Coordinates of C-alpha atoms and ligand atoms in Angstrom, one line a residue:
M1 CA -27.4 36.7 -3.9
M2 CA -24.4 34.5 -3.6
S3 CA -22.2 37.0 -5.1
S4 CA -23.3 39.8 -2.9
I5 CA -22.6 37.8 0.3
L6 CA -19.2 37.0 -1.2
T7 CA -18.5 40.7 -1.9
T8 CA -19.5 41.7 1.6
S9 CA -17.3 39.1 3.3
V10 CA -14.3 40.0 1.1
A11 CA -14.8 43.7 2.0
A12 CA -15.0 42.8 5.7
L13 CA -11.9 40.7 5.4
S14 CA -10.0 43.5 3.7
L15 CA -11.0 45.9 6.5
F16 CA -10.4 43.7 9.5
G17 CA -8.2 41.2 7.7
L18 CA -5.7 40.2 10.4
A19 CA -8.0 40.5 13.3
A20 CA -10.7 38.3 11.7
Q21 CA -8.2 35.6 10.9
A22 CA -6.8 35.6 14.4
A23 CA -10.2 35.5 16.0
D24 CA -11.1 32.5 13.9
S25 CA -7.9 30.7 14.9
S26 CA -8.4 31.6 18.6
N27 CA -11.9 30.2 18.7
S28 CA -11.3 27.0 16.8
T29 CA -7.8 25.8 17.8
P30 CA -8.2 23.0 20.2
A31 CA -5.6 23.2 23.0
A32 CA -4.6 21.8 26.3
V33 CA -3.1 24.4 28.7
F34 CA -0.9 23.6 31.6
T35 CA -0.1 26.4 34.1
Y36 CA 2.0 26.1 37.2
I37 CA 2.1 28.9 39.7
S38 CA 5.2 28.8 41.9
P39 CA 4.6 29.2 45.6
N40 CA 7.4 31.7 45.7
S41 CA 5.5 34.8 46.7
Q42 CA 8.5 37.1 46.6
Y43 CA 7.5 37.9 43.0
N44 CA 4.2 38.7 41.5
D45 CA 4.4 36.6 38.4
T46 CA 5.9 33.2 38.8
T47 CA 3.7 31.3 36.4
F48 CA 4.9 28.6 34.0
V49 CA 2.6 28.2 31.1
F50 CA 2.6 25.5 28.4
A51 CA -0.2 25.4 25.8
L52 CA -0.2 22.7 23.1
N53 CA -1.9 22.0 19.9
V54 CA -1.1 19.1 17.6
D55 CA -2.0 18.9 13.9
K56 CA -2.9 15.2 13.3
E57 CA -2.7 15.6 9.6
T58 CA 0.9 16.8 9.5
S59 CA 2.2 15.8 12.9
D60 CA 3.2 19.4 13.5
V61 CA 3.3 20.5 17.1
Y62 CA 2.3 24.0 18.0
I63 CA 3.4 25.4 21.4
H64 CA 3.0 28.4 23.5
M65 CA 5.3 28.5 26.5
S66 CA 6.2 31.2 29.1
A67 CA 8.1 31.5 32.4
P68 CA 9.7 34.2 34.6
S69 CA 12.7 35.6 32.9
G70 CA 14.7 35.3 36.1
N71 CA 15.3 31.7 35.0
D72 CA 18.0 31.0 32.5
W73 CA 15.8 28.7 30.4
M74 CA 12.4 27.1 30.3
G75 CA 11.6 23.7 28.9
V76 CA 8.9 21.0 28.3
G77 CA 9.5 17.5 27.3
I78 CA 7.2 14.8 25.9
G79 CA 7.4 11.7 28.2
A80 CA 7.5 10.9 31.9
Q81 CA 11.2 11.4 32.5
M82 CA 14.2 13.1 31.0
K83 CA 15.6 10.0 29.4
N84 CA 14.5 9.8 25.8
S85 CA 12.1 12.6 26.1
L86 CA 11.8 15.1 23.2
M87 CA 12.3 18.4 24.9
F88 CA 11.5 22.0 23.7
V89 CA 14.0 24.2 25.5
A90 CA 13.9 28.0 25.1
Y91 CA 16.2 30.8 26.2
A92 CA 17.0 34.4 25.4
S93 CA 18.6 35.0 22.0
V94 CA 22.0 36.6 21.8
N95 CA 20.7 40.2 21.8
G96 CA 18.9 39.4 25.1
T97 CA 15.4 40.4 24.0
G98 CA 14.5 37.8 21.4
M99 CA 14.2 34.0 22.0
T100 CA 15.8 30.8 20.8
L101 CA 14.0 27.5 20.8
S102 CA 16.0 24.3 20.7
P103 CA 14.5 20.7 20.3
R104 CA 16.6 18.4 22.4
I105 CA 16.9 14.8 23.6
S106 CA 18.6 13.5 26.7
T107 CA 20.0 10.0 27.3
G108 CA 19.4 10.2 31.0
N109 CA 19.3 12.6 33.9
S110 CA 21.8 14.8 32.1
E111 CA 21.9 17.9 29.9
P112 CA 19.8 17.2 26.8
S113 CA 21.6 17.6 23.4
Y114 CA 20.2 19.5 20.4
Y115 CA 18.3 17.1 18.2
T116 CA 18.7 18.0 14.5
G117 CA 16.0 15.6 13.3
I118 CA 13.2 18.1 14.1
S119 CA 13.0 21.8 13.1
C120 CA 11.2 24.4 15.1
S121 CA 10.4 28.0 14.1
L122 CA 8.9 30.9 16.0
V123 CA 5.5 32.1 15.1
Y124 CA 4.6 35.8 15.1
A125 CA 1.0 37.0 15.1
G126 CA -0.7 40.2 16.4
D127 CA -3.0 38.3 18.8
L128 CA -0.2 36.3 20.4
P129 CA 0.8 38.7 23.2
N130 CA 4.5 39.3 24.0
G131 CA 5.4 36.5 21.6
N132 CA 9.0 35.4 21.3
V133 CA 10.2 38.1 23.7
H134 CA 12.5 38.0 26.7
S135 CA 11.6 41.0 28.8
N136 CA 13.7 42.1 31.7
G137 CA 13.2 43.6 35.1
N138 CA 10.9 42.7 38.0
D139 CA 8.1 40.3 37.1
A140 CA 9.4 40.0 33.6
T141 CA 8.7 36.9 31.5
M142 CA 10.0 35.1 28.5
T143 CA 7.5 33.8 26.0
I144 CA 7.6 31.7 22.8
N145 CA 5.0 30.8 20.2
A146 CA 6.3 28.2 17.9
V147 CA 5.7 25.3 15.6
C148 CA 7.9 22.2 15.4
K149 CA 7.4 20.3 12.2
N150 CA 6.6 16.6 12.1
A151 CA 7.5 16.3 15.8
T152 CA 5.2 13.6 17.2
H153 CA 7.7 10.9 16.5
W154 CA 11.4 10.7 17.2
P155 CA 13.8 7.8 17.3
Q156 CA 13.4 7.2 21.1
G157 CA 9.7 7.9 21.5
S158 CA 6.5 9.4 20.4
L159 CA 3.5 11.6 21.4
D160 CA 0.3 9.7 21.6
V161 CA -2.4 12.0 20.3
T162 CA -5.2 9.7 21.4
S163 CA -4.1 9.5 25.1
T164 CA -6.2 11.3 27.7
N165 CA -3.3 11.2 30.1
Q166 CA -0.1 11.8 28.1
P167 CA 2.8 12.5 30.5
F168 CA 5.1 15.5 30.1
I169 CA 8.0 16.9 32.0
F170 CA 8.9 20.6 32.6
G171 CA 11.8 22.4 34.1
V172 CA 13.3 25.9 34.5
G173 CA 16.9 26.8 34.6
P174 CA 18.6 28.6 37.5
G175 CA 18.7 32.4 37.9
E176 CA 21.9 34.3 38.5
P177 CA 22.6 37.0 40.9
G178 CA 23.1 40.3 39.2
G179 CA 20.4 39.5 36.6
S180 CA 22.7 38.0 34.0
Y181 CA 21.2 35.1 32.0
L182 CA 21.9 32.8 29.2
Q183 CA 21.8 34.6 25.9
S184 CA 22.4 32.6 22.8
N185 CA 21.3 31.8 19.2
D186 CA 23.1 28.5 19.4
L187 CA 20.7 25.6 19.4
S188 CA 23.4 23.6 21.3
A189 CA 24.0 26.3 23.9
G190 CA 25.1 24.9 27.3
L191 CA 22.4 24.7 29.9
R192 CA 22.8 24.8 33.7
R193 CA 20.9 22.2 35.6
H194 CA 17.3 23.1 36.5
E195 CA 16.3 25.1 39.6
A196 CA 12.9 23.4 39.5
Y197 CA 11.4 20.6 37.6
G198 CA 8.2 18.5 37.5
T199 CA 5.7 16.4 35.6
F200 CA 2.2 17.0 34.3
F201 CA -0.4 15.2 32.1
M202 CA -2.4 16.4 29.2
D203 CA -5.6 15.2 27.6
M204 CA -4.4 15.0 24.1
T205 CA -7.9 14.6 22.7
K206 CA -8.4 18.2 23.8
A207 CA -5.2 19.3 22.1
T208 CA -5.4 17.6 18.8
S209 CA -6.7 19.1 15.5
T210 CA -7.9 16.5 13.1
S211 CA -7.4 18.9 10.2
S212 CA -4.7 21.5 9.5
S213 CA -7.4 24.1 9.1
T214 CA -7.9 24.3 12.9
A215 CA -4.3 23.8 13.9
G216 CA -2.1 26.6 15.2
V217 CA -0.5 28.1 18.2
P218 CA -3.0 28.1 21.1
R219 CA -4.5 31.5 21.6
P220 CA -5.1 33.1 25.1
D221 CA -8.6 33.3 26.4
A222 CA -10.8 36.4 26.1
S223 CA -9.0 38.0 29.1
G224 CA -5.7 37.7 27.3
A225 CA -4.4 35.0 29.7
Y226 CA -3.8 31.3 29.5
T227 CA -5.8 29.3 32.0
N228 CA -5.2 25.7 32.9
S229 CA -7.4 23.3 31.0
G230 CA -7.1 19.7 29.9
A231 CA -3.9 19.4 32.0
T232 CA -3.1 18.2 35.5
L233 CA 0.0 18.7 37.6
G234 CA 2.0 15.5 38.5
T235 CA 4.9 16.6 40.7
A236 CA 6.9 19.8 41.1
K237 CA 10.2 19.9 42.9
A238 CA 12.8 22.4 43.7
D239 CA 16.2 21.0 42.6
N240 CA 18.7 21.3 45.3
D241 CA 22.0 20.2 43.8
F242 CA 24.7 20.9 46.3
A243 CA 27.4 18.8 44.7
P244 CA 29.0 21.6 42.5
A245 CA 29.1 24.0 45.5
I246 CA 30.6 21.3 47.8
H247 CA 33.2 20.4 45.1
A248 CA 34.2 24.0 44.7
F249 CA 34.2 24.8 48.4
I250 CA 36.5 21.8 49.4
M251 CA 38.9 22.5 46.5
C252 CA 39.2 26.2 47.3
L253 CA 39.6 25.5 51.0
M254 CA 42.3 22.9 50.4
F255 CA 44.4 24.8 47.8
V256 CA 44.1 28.3 49.3
I257 CA 44.3 27.4 53.0
V258 CA 45.2 23.8 53.9
F259 CA 48.0 23.0 51.5
P260 CA 49.8 26.3 52.0
L261 CA 49.4 25.8 55.8
G262 CA 50.9 22.4 55.4
A263 CA 53.9 23.9 53.6
L264 CA 54.3 26.5 56.4
I265 CA 54.3 23.8 59.0
L266 CA 57.3 22.3 57.3
R267 CA 59.1 25.4 56.2
V268 CA 58.6 27.6 59.2
F269 CA 57.8 25.3 62.0
N270 CA 59.9 22.3 61.0
R271 CA 57.2 19.8 61.8
V272 CA 57.7 17.0 59.2
I273 CA 55.2 14.6 60.6
L274 CA 52.5 17.2 61.1
H275 CA 53.2 18.4 57.6
A276 CA 52.6 14.9 56.3
W277 CA 49.3 14.6 58.2
V278 CA 48.0 17.9 57.1
Q279 CA 48.8 17.4 53.4
G280 CA 47.6 13.8 53.6
L281 CA 44.2 15.0 55.0
G282 CA 44.1 17.6 52.3
L283 CA 44.8 14.9 49.6
L284 CA 42.0 12.8 51.0
L285 CA 39.5 15.6 50.8
V286 CA 40.7 16.6 47.4
T287 CA 40.3 13.0 46.2
M288 CA 36.7 13.0 47.4
A289 CA 36.0 16.3 45.8
T290 CA 37.5 15.1 42.6
A291 CA 35.2 12.1 42.6
G292 CA 32.3 14.6 43.0
G293 CA 33.6 16.6 40.1
I294 CA 33.7 13.5 37.9
V295 CA 30.0 12.7 38.8
I296 CA 29.0 16.3 38.0
S297 CA 31.0 16.1 34.7
T298 CA 28.9 13.3 33.4
Q299 CA 25.8 15.6 33.6
Y300 CA 26.8 18.2 31.1
N301 CA 27.6 18.1 27.4
R302 CA 30.5 20.6 27.9
S303 CA 32.1 18.3 30.5
K304 CA 31.2 14.7 29.7
N305 CA 34.3 14.2 27.5
F306 CA 36.7 15.4 30.1
A307 CA 38.4 17.6 27.6
S308 CA 38.1 21.0 29.1
A309 CA 41.0 23.0 30.7
H310 CA 39.5 22.8 34.2
Q311 CA 39.1 19.1 34.1
I312 CA 42.5 18.4 32.5
I313 CA 44.4 20.6 35.0
G314 CA 42.4 18.9 37.8
I315 CA 43.3 15.4 36.7
L316 CA 47.0 16.4 36.3
L317 CA 46.9 17.9 39.8
I318 CA 45.5 14.8 41.4
L319 CA 48.2 12.8 39.8
A320 CA 50.8 15.3 41.0
M321 CA 49.5 15.1 44.5
F322 CA 49.6 11.3 44.7
S323 CA 53.2 11.6 43.4
Q324 CA 53.9 14.1 46.2
L325 CA 52.7 11.6 48.7
G326 CA 54.9 8.9 47.4
L327 CA 57.9 11.1 46.9
G328 CA 57.6 12.6 50.4
I329 CA 57.4 9.2 52.1
V330 CA 60.3 7.6 50.2
H331 CA 62.4 10.7 50.7
H332 CA 61.7 10.9 54.4
R333 CA 62.7 7.2 55.0
L334 CA 65.9 7.6 53.0
F335 CA 66.8 10.8 54.6
K336 CA 66.3 9.3 58.1
K337 CA 68.9 6.7 57.2
S338 CA 71.4 8.7 55.3
Q339 CA 70.9 12.3 56.3
Q340 CA 71.5 13.0 52.6
P341 CA 69.4 15.0 50.2
T342 CA 67.6 12.8 47.7
I343 CA 66.3 13.6 44.2
M344 CA 62.9 12.7 45.4
G345 CA 63.0 15.2 48.1
K346 CA 64.1 17.8 45.5
I347 CA 61.2 17.0 43.2
H348 CA 58.8 17.0 46.2
R349 CA 60.0 20.5 47.1
Y350 CA 59.3 22.1 43.7
L351 CA 56.3 20.0 42.6
G352 CA 54.5 20.9 45.9
P353 CA 54.3 24.7 45.4
A354 CA 53.7 24.3 41.7
T355 CA 50.7 22.0 42.5
I356 CA 49.3 24.5 45.0
L357 CA 49.7 27.4 42.4
F358 CA 47.9 25.5 39.6
G359 CA 45.2 24.4 42.1
I360 CA 44.6 28.0 43.0
I361 CA 44.5 29.0 39.3
N362 CA 42.1 26.2 38.4
A363 CA 39.3 27.5 40.6
P364 CA 38.4 30.6 38.5
I365 CA 38.7 28.5 35.4
G366 CA 36.1 26.2 37.0
F367 CA 33.8 29.1 38.0
V368 CA 33.8 30.3 34.3
F369 CA 33.3 26.7 33.2
A370 CA 30.3 26.2 35.5
G371 CA 28.7 29.4 34.3
N372 CA 29.4 31.3 37.5
P373 CA 32.0 33.9 36.4
H374 CA 30.8 36.3 39.1
L375 CA 32.5 34.2 41.7
C376 CA 36.0 35.0 40.3
L377 CA 36.3 38.5 41.8
P378 CA 35.6 37.6 45.4
Y379 CA 37.8 34.6 45.1
I380 CA 40.7 36.6 43.8
V381 CA 40.3 39.1 46.6
I382 CA 40.4 36.3 49.2
V383 CA 43.4 34.6 47.5
L384 CA 45.4 37.9 47.6
L385 CA 44.6 38.5 51.3
I386 CA 45.7 35.0 52.1
A387 CA 48.8 35.3 50.0
I388 CA 49.8 38.4 52.0
I389 CA 49.4 36.5 55.3
Y390 CA 51.3 33.5 53.9
I391 CA 54.2 35.6 52.7
T392 CA 54.4 37.4 56.0
V393 CA 54.5 34.2 58.0
R394 CA 56.8 32.4 55.5
F395 CA 59.4 35.1 55.0
G396 CA 58.6 37.5 57.9
S397 CA 59.7 35.0 60.6
R398 CA 63.1 34.7 58.8
I399 CA 63.7 38.4 58.9
C400 CA 62.3 39.4 62.2
C401 CA 62.4 36.5 64.5
R402 CA 65.7 34.7 63.9
G403 CA 67.5 35.8 67.0
R404 CA 64.5 35.4 69.2
R405 CA 63.9 31.8 68.1
K406 CA 67.5 30.9 68.7
N407 CA 67.6 32.5 72.1
Q408 CA 64.5 30.7 72.9
D409 CA 65.8 27.4 71.7
A410 CA 69.0 27.9 73.7
R411 CA 67.0 28.8 76.8
L412 CA 65.1 25.6 76.4
G413 CA 68.3 23.7 76.0
R414 CA 67.3 22.6 72.5
Q415 CA 70.7 22.7 71.1
G416 CA 69.8 20.7 68.1
A417 CA 66.7 22.7 67.3
M418 CA 67.0 24.7 64.2
P419 CA 66.0 28.2 63.3
A420 CA 63.2 28.5 60.8
G421 CA 63.3 26.9 57.5
P422 CA 66.0 25.8 55.2
E423 CA 67.7 29.2 55.7
G424 CA 68.5 28.0 59.2
Y425 CA 71.1 25.7 57.8
M426 CA 73.1 28.4 56.3
Q427 CA 76.6 28.8 57.7
P428 CA 76.3 32.4 59.1
D429 CA 73.6 31.4 61.4
F430 CA 75.9 29.2 63.3
G431 CA 78.8 31.6 63.3
P432 CA 79.7 33.8 66.2
S433 CA 77.3 36.7 66.4
A434 CA 76.4 39.4 68.8
G435 CA 73.8 38.5 71.4
Y436 CA 74.3 34.8 71.8
G437 CA 75.9 33.9 75.0
Q438 CA 75.7 30.1 74.5
P439 CA 78.8 28.5 73.3
S440 CA 76.8 25.8 71.6
Y441 CA 76.0 28.2 68.8
M442 CA 79.6 29.1 68.2
Q443 CA 79.9 26.0 66.1
P444 CA 77.5 24.1 64.0
P445 CA 76.2 20.9 65.5
P446 CA 78.1 18.0 64.0
A447 CA 75.3 16.6 62.0
Y448 CA 74.7 19.8 60.2
A449 CA 78.4 20.4 59.7
R450 CA 78.5 17.1 57.9
S451 CA 75.7 18.0 55.7
T452 CA 76.3 21.6 54.9
S453 CA 76.1 20.6 51.3
Y454 CA 72.4 20.6 51.4
G455 CA 72.5 24.0 53.0
S456 CA 69.7 26.2 51.7
Q457 CA 67.9 23.5 49.8
S458 CA 67.0 21.1 52.6
E459 CA 64.2 18.9 51.6
D460 CA 63.8 17.5 55.0
V461 CA 64.6 18.4 58.5
P462 CA 65.2 16.3 61.6
L463 CA 62.3 17.0 63.9
R464 CA 63.9 16.7 67.2
P465 CA 67.2 17.5 68.8
Y466 CA 69.6 14.6 69.2
Q467 CA 68.8 12.4 72.0
S468 CA 71.9 12.6 74.0
Q469 CA 72.0 15.8 75.8
Q470 CA 74.7 14.4 77.9
S471 CA 77.1 14.0 75.1
G472 CA 78.3 17.5 75.7
M473 CA 77.6 20.8 74.1
G474 CA 79.0 20.8 70.6
G475 CA 80.4 17.3 71.0
P476 CA 79.5 14.5 68.7
P477 CA 76.1 13.0 69.7
A478 CA 76.1 9.4 70.6
D479 CA 73.3 8.7 68.1
P480 CA 73.4 11.1 65.2
R481 CA 70.0 10.1 64.0
P482 CA 66.9 12.2 64.5
M483 CA 64.1 10.3 66.2
V484 CA 61.8 10.5 63.3
Ligands
HEM501 C1 21.7 21.0 32.0 C2 20.6 20.3 31.8 C3 20.1 19.3 32.7 C4 20.7 18.6 33.7 C5 22.2 18.5 34.0 C6 19.7 17.8 34.3 C7 20.0 16.8 35.3 C8 19.0 16.2 36.0 C9 19.2 15.3 37.1 C10 20.6 15.0 37.7 C11 18.0 14.8 37.6 C12 17.8 13.9 38.8 C13 17.4 14.9 39.9 C14 17.1 14.2 41.2 O1 17.4 13.0 41.3 O2 16.7 14.9 42.1 C15 17.0 15.4 36.7 C16 15.7 15.1 36.8 C17 14.7 15.7 36.0 N1 14.9 16.7 35.0 FE1 16.6 17.3 34.4 N2 18.5 18.0 33.7 C18 18.6 19.0 32.8 C19 17.7 19.5 31.9 C20 16.3 19.3 32.0 C21 15.3 19.8 31.2 C22 15.6 20.7 30.0 C23 14.1 19.4 31.6 C24 12.7 19.6 31.1 C25 12.5 20.0 29.9 C26 14.4 18.5 32.7 C27 13.4 17.9 33.5 C28 13.6 17.0 34.5 C29 12.6 16.3 35.2 C30 11.1 16.4 35.0 C31 13.3 15.4 36.2 C32 12.6 14.4 37.1 C33 12.3 13.2 36.3 C34 13.5 12.4 35.9 O3 14.1 11.8 36.8 O4 13.7 12.3 34.7 N3 15.7 18.5 33.0 N4 17.6 16.2 35.8
NAG502 C1 4.2 43.4 42.2 O1 3.1 44.2 41.8 C2 3.0 45.4 42.5 C3 1.7 46.1 41.9 O2 1.6 45.9 40.5 C4 4.3 46.3 42.3 O3 4.1 47.5 43.1 C5 5.4 45.5 42.9 O4 6.6 46.2 42.7 C6 5.5 44.1 42.2 N1 6.5 43.3 42.9 C7 7.6 42.9 42.3 C8 8.5 42.0 43.1 O5 7.8 43.1 41.1
NAG503 C1 16.7 40.5 18.9 O1 16.8 39.3 18.2 C2 15.5 38.8 17.7 C3 15.7 37.5 17.1 O2 16.3 36.6 18.0 C4 14.8 39.8 16.8 O3 13.5 39.3 16.5 C5 14.7 41.1 17.6 O4 14.2 42.1 16.7 C6 16.0 41.6 18.1 N1 15.9 42.7 18.9 C7 16.7 43.8 18.8 C8 16.4 44.9 19.8 O5 17.6 43.8 18.1
NAG504 C1 8.2 12.6 9.7 O1 9.1 12.0 10.6 C2 9.1 10.6 10.4 C3 10.2 10.0 11.4 O2 10.0 10.6 12.6 C4 9.5 10.2 9.0 O3 9.5 8.9 8.8 C5 8.6 10.9 8.0 O4 9.0 10.7 6.7 C6 8.5 12.4 8.3 N1 7.5 13.0 7.5 C7 7.7 14.1 6.7 C8 6.6 14.6 5.9 O5 8.8 14.7 6.7

């Protein structure tokens, strides 16, 4: 009798082996299931699922988790807040279709770091649908089924298996236009800050197996889906972090437009004081955007040590720019007194363009650093367009408009006013040439004659004509100093 029953059941097992086992597990594994359906109705499936079973005997934690694959990563953490929470973060593996699961701990509201003290492995079984797969396309999802060994205690916290209201956090990473997403087998892979996050609570008495025989990855219900049970939603929030975008926008605007404009104001339009105001305003905004960059840096493992190229170049640039401010002011004051070039003026003149150039280059380095390499191409196109405009204004005026400017100056009686840029100081401009009727241009004004030595490398320019119009055309002015 006994033996016949045994024989029958062994035969049955050998026939339906896997299915029988799975059905057993499905029926007997206690689990709490949290589901969150995003109100974003643009897509059909925007459900976040987290199902949990804990083996009280071994402290092994079994999890099933899935989220739309439009998100870079999905994660759940044990605890009420990021700080000290043990998080299970999953993202596509390097081939783009498998999954990587990384246990992590965070010290605050910042990117969690891989925690080596707990090991997790993916679980494969026929009755776990779409397990450990990152599918692509519309309505695609990523799913993991996994076990994390001995994971109810970690140095900063623990999971209370007797609690009926154990808090958890969840979050999903941002998506990227163009459908590219994080693909890595690295358990320390860099994450970008969440697009949405929230909290939920689980009744752990519903999720805990008292014996290992009933423990396992929670199975879906008869319809093949996971439905919310033993879990309640706390909060769910979209995370609108504008700081990186503002940082990038201000920096690009300053280095690509404002600082070059400030340079043109001096070089082409000879407005020293306006030049100082524009560059000073630019420096103020860059300083604020740098402060923002420093705050952002503290959030990510890749940036919190300030050792990346983007950050080092940025810090050197801000130092260079404050030097520019000091050099410019000191040079200007000395020049007003002596009308002589200074070494500070010379440094200012070369450090300025170098700073702008490195600032322009640092932007795409930053895009790549922040995980937004797709911004590089549009940026480069804009920079090239602006470079063409800049070169046209900077050098075009010197080629095309020299004569006109001079005639205009002469007409306005601005005998001291100079043609565009440092080139204007060059001798031939003051020599006799066809088209100028005014005798004042036959000879260089005395002040310039004195300082021909600084000719083509003027670091500074007097802003106004000399005061004394009445001192006579070409005659020595009563007060040889420029007004500013
Ligand atoms: C690159 C990775 C991450 C960064 C930089 C980051 C950063 C932050 C920041 C700055 C906040 C405060 C937001 C605010 O004040 O509005 C925050 C909150 C939060 N994050 Fe994260 N986070 C990251 C990863 C994660 C992960 C993996 C999860 C879930 C597993 C998560 C869950 C939460 C939750 C639930 C909150 C609100 C509760 C709290 O303040 O701790 N975060 N995070
Ligand atoms: C949603 O589902 C419908 C029917 O299955 C399908 O036609 C539609 O393309 C889906 N929408 C998206 C955004 O995938
Ligand atoms: C991708 O990698 C996963 C492991 O991460 C593996 O299970 C899967 O078979 C791989 N898929 C392909 C198409 O190579
Ligand atoms: C489980 O982890 C705890 C610390 O979190 C440790 O003390 C204990 O020895 C571990 N047990 C096993 C079986 O590894």
